[in-house]
Tab-separated table of C-alpha atoms in Angstrom:
chain	number	residue	atom	x	y	z
R	1	MET	CA	232.727	333.160	-57.776
R	2	SER	CA	230.240	332.387	-61.127
R	3	ASN	CA	232.248	329.028	-61.823
R	4	LEU	CA	231.147	327.969	-58.039
R	5	ILE	CA	227.633	328.831	-58.815
R	6	GLN	CA	227.261	327.303	-62.286
R	7	ASP	CA	228.834	323.992	-61.704
R	8	GLY	CA	228.486	323.913	-57.981
R	9	LEU	CA	232.347	323.566	-57.674
R	10	SER	CA	233.850	323.765	-54.665
R	11	SER	CA	237.039	325.500	-53.285
R	12	VAL	CA	239.517	326.285	-50.462
R	13	LEU	CA	239.467	329.870	-49.798
R	14	PRO	CA	242.710	331.456	-47.924
R	15	THR	CA	239.848	333.893	-45.833
R	16	ARG	CA	239.162	334.135	-42.467
R	17	HIS	CA	236.032	332.061	-41.221
R	18	PRO	CA	233.389	334.264	-39.871
R	19	LEU	CA	233.042	331.632	-37.188
R	20	THR	CA	236.159	330.939	-35.839
R	21	GLN	CA	238.157	333.974	-37.086
R	22	ASP	CA	241.192	331.729	-38.203
R	23	SER	CA	242.842	332.167	-41.084
R	24	ARG	CA	244.988	329.086	-40.692
R	25	MET	CA	241.962	327.016	-40.745
R	26	PRO	CA	241.020	325.725	-44.643
R	27	ILE	CA	237.605	326.990	-45.912
R	28	VAL	CA	235.465	324.729	-48.575
R	29	GLU	CA	232.727	326.521	-50.130
R	30	ALA	CA	230.497	324.680	-52.549
R	31	ALA	CA	227.549	326.377	-53.544
R	32	ILE	CA	224.553	325.843	-56.294
R	33	GLN	CA	221.551	327.692	-57.514
R	34	ILE	CA	218.360	325.678	-56.819
R	35	ASN	CA	214.701	326.494	-58.873
R	36	ALA	CA	212.649	326.715	-55.780
R	37	PRO	CA	211.912	329.919	-53.066
R	38	ALA	CA	214.049	329.968	-50.370
R	39	ALA	CA	212.136	329.632	-47.498
R	40	LEU	CA	211.139	325.863	-48.964
R	41	VAL	CA	214.996	325.474	-49.523
R	42	TYR	CA	215.970	326.641	-45.629
R	43	ALA	CA	212.610	324.721	-44.313
R	44	VAL	CA	213.793	321.478	-46.163
R	45	SER	CA	217.550	321.762	-45.007
R	46	GLN	CA	216.705	321.854	-41.784
R	47	ASP	CA	213.786	319.986	-40.907
R	48	TYR	CA	215.584	316.325	-39.453
R	49	ARG	CA	212.421	314.723	-40.221
R	50	VAL	CA	213.695	314.583	-44.047
R	51	ARG	CA	216.818	314.922	-43.735
R	52	TYR	CA	217.647	311.244	-44.843
R	53	ASP	CA	215.410	311.563	-48.036
R	54	TRP	CA	217.795	313.846	-49.435
R	55	ASP	CA	221.046	314.320	-47.680
R	56	PRO	CA	223.878	311.286	-48.815
R	57	PHE	CA	226.086	312.607	-45.491
R	58	PRO	CA	224.174	310.935	-42.600
R	59	GLU	CA	223.871	307.595	-41.280
R	60	SER	CA	222.432	308.931	-38.379
R	61	ILE	CA	221.025	312.427	-36.276
R	62	GLU	CA	220.382	312.736	-33.110
R	63	VAL	CA	219.024	315.807	-31.258
R	64	VAL	CA	220.603	315.448	-28.010
R	65	SER	CA	219.467	319.258	-26.580
R	66	GLY	CA	216.673	321.212	-27.775
R	67	SER	CA	213.904	320.776	-30.564
R	68	MET	CA	213.666	318.620	-33.921
R	69	GLU	CA	210.681	320.648	-34.581
R	70	GLU	CA	212.298	324.075	-34.011
R	71	LEU	CA	216.134	324.431	-34.360
R	72	THR	CA	217.199	327.461	-31.997
R	73	VAL	CA	220.909	328.802	-30.971
R	74	GLY	CA	222.270	326.396	-28.766
R	75	THR	CA	220.390	323.169	-29.882
R	76	GLN	CA	222.930	320.251	-29.889
R	77	VAL	CA	222.912	317.445	-32.462
R	78	ARG	CA	224.806	314.201	-32.776
R	79	VAL	CA	225.641	313.212	-36.560
R	80	ARG	CA	227.065	310.224	-37.608
R	81	SER	CA	228.334	309.914	-41.304
R	82	ARG	CA	227.882	307.051	-43.303
R	83	LEU	CA	231.770	306.617	-42.765
R	84	GLY	CA	231.661	306.407	-39.630
R	85	MET	CA	232.773	309.616	-38.319
R	86	THR	CA	230.662	311.081	-35.294
R	87	MET	CA	230.350	314.810	-34.709
R	88	LEU	CA	228.216	316.590	-31.891
R	89	VAL	CA	227.897	320.382	-33.490
R	90	GLU	CA	225.842	323.093	-31.484
R	91	PHE	CA	224.318	325.816	-33.818
R	92	VAL	CA	225.464	329.040	-32.938
R	93	GLN	CA	223.317	330.891	-35.291
R	94	VAL	CA	219.641	330.444	-36.762
R	95	ALA	CA	218.088	333.139	-38.540
R	96	PRO	CA	215.426	331.526	-41.369
R	97	PRO	CA	215.819	331.564	-44.313
R	98	ARG	CA	218.936	333.066	-44.769
R	99	ARG	CA	221.310	331.730	-42.516
R	100	ALA	CA	221.749	328.397	-40.194
R	101	ALA	CA	225.578	327.794	-38.552
R	102	ILE	CA	227.022	325.149	-36.307
R	103	ARG	CA	230.403	324.719	-34.731
R	104	MET	CA	231.900	321.313	-33.656
R	105	ILE	CA	231.724	320.321	-29.958
R	106	GLU	CA	232.979	316.694	-29.869
R	107	GLY	CA	234.252	315.224	-32.871
R	108	PRO	CA	236.456	312.472	-34.490
R	109	ALA	CA	239.984	312.242	-32.946
R	110	LEU	CA	241.804	313.575	-36.689
R	111	ILE	CA	239.511	316.632	-36.496
R	112	SER	CA	240.353	319.388	-33.877
R	113	LYS	CA	237.913	322.367	-35.350
R	114	PHE	CA	235.234	322.462	-37.408
R	115	ALA	CA	232.557	325.094	-37.955
R	116	GLY	CA	230.064	325.304	-40.545
R	117	SER	CA	227.286	327.667	-42.239
R	118	TRP	CA	224.517	327.140	-44.754
R	119	LEU	CA	223.846	330.288	-46.563
R	120	PHE	CA	220.584	330.957	-48.329
R	121	ASP	CA	219.934	333.976	-50.930
R	122	ALA	CA	216.934	333.919	-52.552
R	123	THR	CA	217.607	335.077	-56.150
R	124	GLY	CA	213.807	335.537	-57.515
R	125	PRO	CA	210.554	334.191	-56.080
R	126	ASP	CA	211.324	330.836	-56.942
R	127	GLY	CA	214.919	330.673	-56.784
R	128	THR	CA	217.420	330.384	-54.337
R	129	LEU	CA	221.379	330.519	-54.004
R	130	VAL	CA	222.372	327.794	-51.651
R	131	ARG	CA	226.164	328.109	-50.427
R	132	PHE	CA	227.751	325.978	-48.016
R	133	ARG	CA	230.837	326.695	-45.818
R	134	TYR	CA	233.080	324.580	-43.867
R	135	ALA	CA	236.185	325.795	-42.174
R	136	LEU	CA	238.486	322.908	-40.467
R	137	ALA	CA	241.499	322.472	-38.621
R	138	THR	CA	242.932	318.909	-38.655
R	139	ARG	CA	245.067	316.885	-35.574
R	140	PRO	CA	248.164	316.525	-34.810
R	141	ARG	CA	249.128	320.298	-36.463
R	142	TRP	CA	252.098	318.872	-37.492
R	143	LEU	CA	250.328	316.408	-39.715
R	144	ALA	CA	248.312	319.269	-40.939
R	145	TRP	CA	249.977	319.745	-43.989
R	146	ALA	CA	248.640	316.265	-44.868
R	147	GLY	CA	245.471	315.728	-42.849
R	148	ASP	CA	243.716	319.452	-43.869
R	149	ARG	CA	244.419	318.549	-47.681
R	150	ILE	CA	242.389	315.096	-47.151
R	151	ALA	CA	239.937	316.875	-44.913
R	152	THR	CA	239.721	319.157	-47.413
R	153	ALA	CA	239.135	317.044	-50.391
R	154	TYR	CA	236.403	314.814	-48.278
R	155	PHE	CA	234.046	317.368	-47.505
R	156	SER	CA	234.530	319.645	-50.756
R	157	ARG	CA	233.043	316.154	-52.141
R	158	THR	CA	230.374	315.969	-48.956
R	159	ALA	CA	229.360	319.319	-50.153
R	160	ARG	CA	228.592	319.127	-53.688
R	161	GLN	CA	227.072	315.906	-52.926
R	162	ARG	CA	224.526	317.277	-50.517
R	163	LEU	CA	224.018	320.129	-52.002
R	164	GLN	CA	223.222	318.364	-55.316
R	165	GLY	CA	220.734	315.727	-52.893
R	166	LEU	CA	218.990	319.154	-51.403
R	167	LYS	CA	218.524	320.692	-55.521
R	168	ARG	CA	216.875	317.217	-56.201
R	169	TYR	CA	214.724	317.010	-53.754
R	170	CYS	CA	213.789	320.849	-53.339
R	171	GLU	CA	213.210	321.114	-56.888
R	172	ALA	CA	210.946	318.003	-57.031
R	173	LEU	CA	208.418	319.437	-53.693
R	174	ALA	CA	208.458	322.697	-55.872
R	175	GLY	CA	207.373	321.692	-58.851
R	176	THR	CA	205.015	318.354	-57.644
R	177	PRO	CA	203.932	318.853	-54.327
R	178	ALA	CA	201.622	316.340	-53.625
R	179	GLN	CA	204.390	313.389	-55.306
R	180	ALA	CA	207.525	315.098	-53.319
R	181	MET	CA	205.832	315.363	-49.985
R	182	PRO	CA	208.500	313.477	-47.038
R	183	GLN	CA	207.628	310.747	-45.628
R	184	GLU	CA	207.760	311.033	-41.538
R	185	ARG	CA	210.267	308.950	-40.061
R	186	ALA	CA	209.985	307.143	-36.967
């Protein structure tokens, strides 16, 4: 795990995902140390008004059920990636400033199941270890030997990029608040 933390690398873990309890689903995990307080990092990560400022993944985000200002269990969000993949996800855990978790309700034709959790562990007053975990399965199942590998590679790379963006944004915000304040999007 220390290499994961130091390098921000992803890996496929042969364990059960806590949300799906399915040991057949590949799990992607990436982690990074961010030099900012856990409460700040969590708040930035879950604030859709600033998501485009740091997150390279979404092309569009729409809260379809619930409130954008206060995410709760049951809030549903439609996310369209820059590659054109669209998912409707539902929050299944919201525990600021420690954890947020989602499960896919609707998704692209090639993904049959998807669940993710973002974990925030304070490593001191101004440090946070952030871990992104995704469990996924592709379809058709008879082609999973290839589909799961491709999807795992894609989500591993995406998780690393997202964590790097979150790190840059939060560290700038923690270091120089006046210059790094997010611009509210219309």
